[in-house]
Coordinates of C-alpha atoms and ligand atoms in Angstrom, one line a residue:
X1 CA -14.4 -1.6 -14.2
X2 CA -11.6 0.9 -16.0
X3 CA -8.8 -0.3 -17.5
X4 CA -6.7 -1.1 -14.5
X5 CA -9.0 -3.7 -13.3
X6 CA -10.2 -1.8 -10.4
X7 CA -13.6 -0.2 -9.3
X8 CA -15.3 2.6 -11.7
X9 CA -15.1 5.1 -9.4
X10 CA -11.5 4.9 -9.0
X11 CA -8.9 6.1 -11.5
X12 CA -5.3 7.3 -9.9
X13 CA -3.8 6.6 -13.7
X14 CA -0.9 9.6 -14.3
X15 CA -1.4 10.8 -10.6
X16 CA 1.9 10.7 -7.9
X17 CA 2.0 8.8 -4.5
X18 CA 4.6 11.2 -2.4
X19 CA 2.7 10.9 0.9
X20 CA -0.7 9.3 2.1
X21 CA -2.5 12.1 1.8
X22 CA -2.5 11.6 -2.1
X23 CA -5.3 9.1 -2.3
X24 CA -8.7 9.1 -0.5
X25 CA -10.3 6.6 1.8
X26 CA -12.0 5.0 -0.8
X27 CA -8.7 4.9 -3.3
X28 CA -6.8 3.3 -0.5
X29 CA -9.5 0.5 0.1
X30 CA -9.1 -0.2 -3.8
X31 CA -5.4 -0.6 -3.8
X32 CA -5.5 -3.5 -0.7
X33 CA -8.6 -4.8 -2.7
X34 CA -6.1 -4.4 -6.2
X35 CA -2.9 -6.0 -3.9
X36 CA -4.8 -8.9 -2.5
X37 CA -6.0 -9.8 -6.4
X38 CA -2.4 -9.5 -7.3
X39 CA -1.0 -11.8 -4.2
X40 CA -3.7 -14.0 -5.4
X41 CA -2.6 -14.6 -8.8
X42 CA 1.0 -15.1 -7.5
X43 CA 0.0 -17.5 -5.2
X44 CA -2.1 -19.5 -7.8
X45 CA 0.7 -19.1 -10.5
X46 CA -1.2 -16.9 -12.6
X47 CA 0.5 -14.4 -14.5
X48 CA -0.3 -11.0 -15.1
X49 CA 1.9 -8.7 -17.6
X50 CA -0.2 -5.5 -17.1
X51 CA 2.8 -3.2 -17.5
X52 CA 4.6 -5.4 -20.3
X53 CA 6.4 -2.6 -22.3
X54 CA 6.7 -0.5 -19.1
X55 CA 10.2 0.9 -17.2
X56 CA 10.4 1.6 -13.8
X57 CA 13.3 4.7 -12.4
X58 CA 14.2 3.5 -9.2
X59 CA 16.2 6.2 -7.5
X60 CA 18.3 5.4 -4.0
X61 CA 19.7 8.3 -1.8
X62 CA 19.5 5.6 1.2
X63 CA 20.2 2.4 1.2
X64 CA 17.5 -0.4 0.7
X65 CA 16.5 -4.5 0.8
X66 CA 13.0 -4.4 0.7
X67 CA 12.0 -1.2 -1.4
X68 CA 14.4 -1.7 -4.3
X69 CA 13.7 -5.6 -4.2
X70 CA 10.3 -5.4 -4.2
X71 CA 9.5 -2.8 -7.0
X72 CA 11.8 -4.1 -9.0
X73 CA 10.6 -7.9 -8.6
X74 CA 7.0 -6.1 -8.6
X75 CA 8.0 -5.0 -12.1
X76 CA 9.4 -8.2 -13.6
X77 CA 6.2 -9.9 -12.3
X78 CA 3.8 -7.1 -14.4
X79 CA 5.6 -8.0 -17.1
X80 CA 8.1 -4.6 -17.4
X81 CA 11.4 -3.1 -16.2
X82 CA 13.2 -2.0 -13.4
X83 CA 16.4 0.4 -13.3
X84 CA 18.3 0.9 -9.8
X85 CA 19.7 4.4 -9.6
X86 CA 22.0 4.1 -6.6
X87 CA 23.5 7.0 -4.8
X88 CA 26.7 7.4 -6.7
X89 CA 25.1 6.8 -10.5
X90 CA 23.4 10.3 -10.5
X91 CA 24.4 12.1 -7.3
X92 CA 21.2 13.7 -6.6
X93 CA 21.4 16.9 -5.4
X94 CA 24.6 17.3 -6.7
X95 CA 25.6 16.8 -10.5
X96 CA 21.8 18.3 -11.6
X97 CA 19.3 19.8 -10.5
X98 CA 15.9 17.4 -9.0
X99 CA 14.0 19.1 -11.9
X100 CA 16.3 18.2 -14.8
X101 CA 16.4 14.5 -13.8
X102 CA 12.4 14.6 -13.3
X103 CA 12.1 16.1 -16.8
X104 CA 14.6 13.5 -18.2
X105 CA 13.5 10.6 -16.7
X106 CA 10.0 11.5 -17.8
X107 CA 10.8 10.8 -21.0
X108 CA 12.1 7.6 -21.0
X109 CA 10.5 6.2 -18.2
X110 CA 6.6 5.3 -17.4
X111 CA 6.9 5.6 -13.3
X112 CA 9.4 7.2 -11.3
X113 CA 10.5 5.8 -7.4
X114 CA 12.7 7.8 -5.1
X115 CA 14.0 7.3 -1.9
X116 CA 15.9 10.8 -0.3
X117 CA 16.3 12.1 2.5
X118 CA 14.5 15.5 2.2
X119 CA 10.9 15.0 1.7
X120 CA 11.0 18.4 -0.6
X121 CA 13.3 16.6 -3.3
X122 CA 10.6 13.8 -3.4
X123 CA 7.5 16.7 -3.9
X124 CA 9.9 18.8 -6.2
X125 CA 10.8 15.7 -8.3
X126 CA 6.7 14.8 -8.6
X127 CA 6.3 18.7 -9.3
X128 CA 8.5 18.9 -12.0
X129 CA 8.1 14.9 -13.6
X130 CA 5.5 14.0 -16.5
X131 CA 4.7 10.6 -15.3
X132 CA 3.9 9.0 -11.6
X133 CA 6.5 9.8 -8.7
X134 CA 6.3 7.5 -5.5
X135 CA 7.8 7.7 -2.5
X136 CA 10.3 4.9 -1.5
X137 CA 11.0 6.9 1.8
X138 CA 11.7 10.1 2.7
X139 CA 12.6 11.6 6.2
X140 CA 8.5 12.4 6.6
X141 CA 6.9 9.9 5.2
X142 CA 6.8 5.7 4.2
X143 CA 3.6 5.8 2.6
X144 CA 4.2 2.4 0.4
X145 CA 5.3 0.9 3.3
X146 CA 2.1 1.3 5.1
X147 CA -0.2 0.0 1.6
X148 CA 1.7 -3.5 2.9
X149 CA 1.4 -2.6 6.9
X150 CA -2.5 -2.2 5.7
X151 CA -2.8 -5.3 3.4
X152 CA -1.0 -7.1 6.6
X153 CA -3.3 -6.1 9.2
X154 CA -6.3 -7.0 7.2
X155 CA -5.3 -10.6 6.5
X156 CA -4.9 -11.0 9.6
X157 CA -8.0 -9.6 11.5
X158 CA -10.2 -9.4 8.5
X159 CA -11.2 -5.8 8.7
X160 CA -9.3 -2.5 9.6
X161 CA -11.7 -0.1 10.6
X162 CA -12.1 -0.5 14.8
X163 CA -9.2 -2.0 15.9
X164 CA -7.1 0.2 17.5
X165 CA -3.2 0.0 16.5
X166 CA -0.1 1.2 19.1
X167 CA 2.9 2.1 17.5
X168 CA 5.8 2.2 19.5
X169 CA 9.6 3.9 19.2
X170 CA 10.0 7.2 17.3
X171 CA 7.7 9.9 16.1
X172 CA 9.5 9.3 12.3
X173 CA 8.5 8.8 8.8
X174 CA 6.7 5.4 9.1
X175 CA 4.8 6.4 11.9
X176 CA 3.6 9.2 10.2
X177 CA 2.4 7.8 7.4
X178 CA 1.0 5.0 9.9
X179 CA -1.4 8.0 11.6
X180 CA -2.5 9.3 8.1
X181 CA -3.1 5.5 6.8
X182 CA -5.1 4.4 10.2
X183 CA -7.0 7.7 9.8
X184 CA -7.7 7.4 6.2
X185 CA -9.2 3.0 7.2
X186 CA -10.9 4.3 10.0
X187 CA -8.6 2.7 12.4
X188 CA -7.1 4.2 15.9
X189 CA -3.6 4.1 16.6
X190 CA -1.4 5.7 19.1
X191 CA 2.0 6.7 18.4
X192 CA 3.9 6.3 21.9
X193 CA 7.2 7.7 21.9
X194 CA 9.5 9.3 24.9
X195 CA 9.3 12.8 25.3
X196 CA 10.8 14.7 23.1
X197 CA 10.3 12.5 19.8
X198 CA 6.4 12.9 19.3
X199 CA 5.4 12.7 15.6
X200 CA 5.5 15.8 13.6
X201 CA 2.3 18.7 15.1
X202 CA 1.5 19.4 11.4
X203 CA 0.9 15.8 10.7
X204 CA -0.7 14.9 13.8
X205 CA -3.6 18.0 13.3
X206 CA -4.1 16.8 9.6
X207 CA -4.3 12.8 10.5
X208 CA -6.6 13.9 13.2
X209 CA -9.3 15.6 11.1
X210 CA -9.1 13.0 8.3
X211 CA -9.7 10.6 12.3
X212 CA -12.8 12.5 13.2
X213 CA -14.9 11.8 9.9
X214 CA -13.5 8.2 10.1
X215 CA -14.8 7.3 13.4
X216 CA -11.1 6.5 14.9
X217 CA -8.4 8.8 16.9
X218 CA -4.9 9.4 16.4
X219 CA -3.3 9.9 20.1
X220 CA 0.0 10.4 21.4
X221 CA 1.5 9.0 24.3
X222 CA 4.6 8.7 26.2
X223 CA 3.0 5.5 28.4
X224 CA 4.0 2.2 26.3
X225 CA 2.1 -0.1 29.0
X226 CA -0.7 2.2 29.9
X227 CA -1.4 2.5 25.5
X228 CA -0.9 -0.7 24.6
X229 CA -3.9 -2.0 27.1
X230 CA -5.9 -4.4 24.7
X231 CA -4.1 -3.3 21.4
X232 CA -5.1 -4.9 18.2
X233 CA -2.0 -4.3 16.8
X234 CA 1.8 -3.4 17.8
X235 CA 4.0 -1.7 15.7
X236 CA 8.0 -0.7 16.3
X237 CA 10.5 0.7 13.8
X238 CA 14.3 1.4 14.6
X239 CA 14.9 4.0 16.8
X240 CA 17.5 6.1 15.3
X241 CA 16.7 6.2 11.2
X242 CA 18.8 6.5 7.9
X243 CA 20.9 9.8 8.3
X244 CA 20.5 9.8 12.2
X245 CA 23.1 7.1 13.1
X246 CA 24.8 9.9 14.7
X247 CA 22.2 9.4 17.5
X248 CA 21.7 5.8 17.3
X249 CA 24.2 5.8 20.7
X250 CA 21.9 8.2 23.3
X251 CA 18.9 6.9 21.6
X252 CA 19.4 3.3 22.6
X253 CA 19.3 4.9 26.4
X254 CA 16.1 7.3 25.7
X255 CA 14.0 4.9 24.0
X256 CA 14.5 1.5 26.0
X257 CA 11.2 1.7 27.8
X258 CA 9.5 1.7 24.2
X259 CA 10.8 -1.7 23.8
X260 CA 8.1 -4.7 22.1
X261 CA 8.8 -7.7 24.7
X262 CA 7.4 -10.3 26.5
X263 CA 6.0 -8.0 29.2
X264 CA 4.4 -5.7 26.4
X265 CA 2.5 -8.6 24.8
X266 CA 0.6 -9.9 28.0
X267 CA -1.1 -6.5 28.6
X268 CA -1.9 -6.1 24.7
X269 CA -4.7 -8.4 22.7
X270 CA -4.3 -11.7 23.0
X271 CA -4.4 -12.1 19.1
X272 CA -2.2 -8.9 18.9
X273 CA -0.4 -8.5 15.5
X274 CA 2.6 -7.7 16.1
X275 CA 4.4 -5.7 13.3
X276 CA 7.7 -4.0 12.0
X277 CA 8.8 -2.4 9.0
X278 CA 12.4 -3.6 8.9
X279 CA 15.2 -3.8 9.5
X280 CA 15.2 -4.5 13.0
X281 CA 17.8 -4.2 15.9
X282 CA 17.0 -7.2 17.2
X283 CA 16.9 -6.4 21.6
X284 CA 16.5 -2.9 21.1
X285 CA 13.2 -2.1 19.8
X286 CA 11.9 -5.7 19.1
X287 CA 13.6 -8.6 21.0
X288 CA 14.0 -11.9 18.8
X289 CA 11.4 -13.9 20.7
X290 CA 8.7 -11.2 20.4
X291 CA 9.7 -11.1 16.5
X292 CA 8.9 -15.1 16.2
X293 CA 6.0 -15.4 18.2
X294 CA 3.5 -17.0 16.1
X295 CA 1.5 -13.3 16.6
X296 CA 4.4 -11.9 14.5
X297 CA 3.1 -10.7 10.6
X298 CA 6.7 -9.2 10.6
X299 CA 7.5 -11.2 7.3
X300 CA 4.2 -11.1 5.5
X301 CA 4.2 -7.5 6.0
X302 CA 7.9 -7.8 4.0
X303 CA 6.0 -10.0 1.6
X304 CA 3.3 -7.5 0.8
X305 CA 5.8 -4.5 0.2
X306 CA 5.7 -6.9 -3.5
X307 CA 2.0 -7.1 -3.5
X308 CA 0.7 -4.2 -2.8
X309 CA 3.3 -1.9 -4.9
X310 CA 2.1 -3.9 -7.7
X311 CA -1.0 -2.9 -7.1
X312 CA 0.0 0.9 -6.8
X313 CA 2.1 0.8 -10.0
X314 CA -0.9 -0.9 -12.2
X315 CA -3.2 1.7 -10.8
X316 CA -0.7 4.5 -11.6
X317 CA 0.7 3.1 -14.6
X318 CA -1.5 1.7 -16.4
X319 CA -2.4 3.0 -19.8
Ligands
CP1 N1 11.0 -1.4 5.2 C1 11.8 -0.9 4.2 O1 11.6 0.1 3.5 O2 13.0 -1.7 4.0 P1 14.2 -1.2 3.1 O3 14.8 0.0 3.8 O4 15.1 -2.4 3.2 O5 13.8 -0.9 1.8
NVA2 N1 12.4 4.9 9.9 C1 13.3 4.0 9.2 C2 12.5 3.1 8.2 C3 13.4 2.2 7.4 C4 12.5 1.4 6.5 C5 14.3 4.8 8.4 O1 13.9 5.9 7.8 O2 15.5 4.5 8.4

């Protein structure tokens, strides 16, 4: 064990979590492992004041129930501090530059959050900052989203690696870093969107050769029934995202075959777990029913955003 609690092997203590692609297989496996400790404690009232001492920098370009709730509960728990940096307190992008608040924030603070809407302010922020920058959500990527998507899946079926996941709606940020995070556990997923909105080509070739030496596939379709034959797993996210509510109108039109309903869930798994990131437009790419279905993990997966970015912040924090 090293300090953090976790396996040997594994250190990610001083290093950044901007997209997926920063930890390996094996680092991901110890953070659900590290999570599901955490949950446990919780659950069993046992505390654990790992970070005591410790302040979190939450920054918010977007707004935000889960994320900022979470890491900021998440911190209280591990015994330290949370600050919420909302848009108007430092006007990112606009009253200083991304690498004077990285360089000032480093000194005062031990970790670093940021939500934005370019994913380049995230990866210039983590260039430029002395101490752990995560993701909260950018316009590419969701990756701590998908630590509690992961954490999800596996208390449910009890393994990740061979089911096969479908996620339906748009080709955005959380299914992105669900095709790197099903890659990197050895699970398949297909992302089914209409044409037009397939995930990003960059991401899709780089989640496909992490795939190949996992034994799973990352597809893309534009056939929701035909995909989502026998799923293990179905996944949905809005369909127009934060900065896009400009399109939220023609979208509801483009994307209603993509919807998660009744008629979806009889072709899929009969234990299928169905999942969604929230918040959700209830009848357009969930409807109600399918949401409360007792297959739904919709609010455990909420639940787990706590667990399992208590589990990144130890590993990343920690002294
Ligand atoms: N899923 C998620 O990130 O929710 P918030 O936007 O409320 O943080
Ligand atoms: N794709 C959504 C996820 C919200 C958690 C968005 O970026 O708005």
């Amino acid at each position: 064990m090293n300090p953090t609690g976790t396996q040997a092997n594994v250190d990610l203590r001083g290093r950044h979590f901007v997209t997926m692609q920063d930890v390996s297989p094996a680092e991901l496996t110890e953070i659900l492992d590290t999570a599901d400790r955490l949950k446990a404690d919780v659950k069993a009232g046992r505390s654990h004041p790992v970070l005591a001492g410790k302040t979190l920098g939450m920054i918010f370009q977007k707004p935000s129930l889960r994320t900022r709730v979470s890491f900021e509960v998440g911190m209280t728990q591990l015994g330290g501090h949370a600050i919420y940096l909302a848009p108007s307190d430092i006007k990112l992008g606009a009253r200083e530059t991304t690498e004077d608040i990285a360089l000032v924030l480093s000194r005062m603070c031990d970790l670093v959050m940021a939500r934005v809407f370019g994913h380049d302010v995230v990866a210039d922020m983590a260039e430029h900052a002395t101490v752990p920058v995560i993701n909260g959500l950018s316009d590419l990527e969701h990756p701590c989203q998908i630590l509690a998507d992961l954490q999800t899946i596996r208390e449910r079926k009890g393994t990740l690696a061979g089911l096969h996941m479908v996620y339906s709606g748009d080709g955005n940020n959380v299914a992105h870093s669900l095709m790197f995070g099903s890659a990197q556990v050895g699970m398949s997923i297909t992302v089914v969107t209409p044409p037009g909105y397939e995930p990003n080509a960059a991401i899709l070739a780089d989640s496909r050769a992490i795939a190949e030496g996992n034994g799973c596939q990352v597809n893309i379709s534009n056939d929701l029934m035909e995909a989502s034959r026998g799923a293990d797993v179905l996944y949905t996210d809005v369909w127009a995202s934060m900065g896009q509510e400009d399109e939220a109108a023609d979208r509801k039109t483009v994307f209603a075959p993509y919807q998660i309903n009744a008629d979806l869930l009889a072709v899929a798994d009969d234990d299928a777990v169905i999942l969604h990131c929230l918040p959700a437009h209830y009848g357009e790419e969930i409807t109600y029913d399918a949401s409360r279905t007792p297959n739904s993990a919709i609010f455990d997966q909420a639940e787990n955003r706590l667990h399992a970015q208590k589990a990144l912040m130890v590993m990343l924090g920690a002294d």
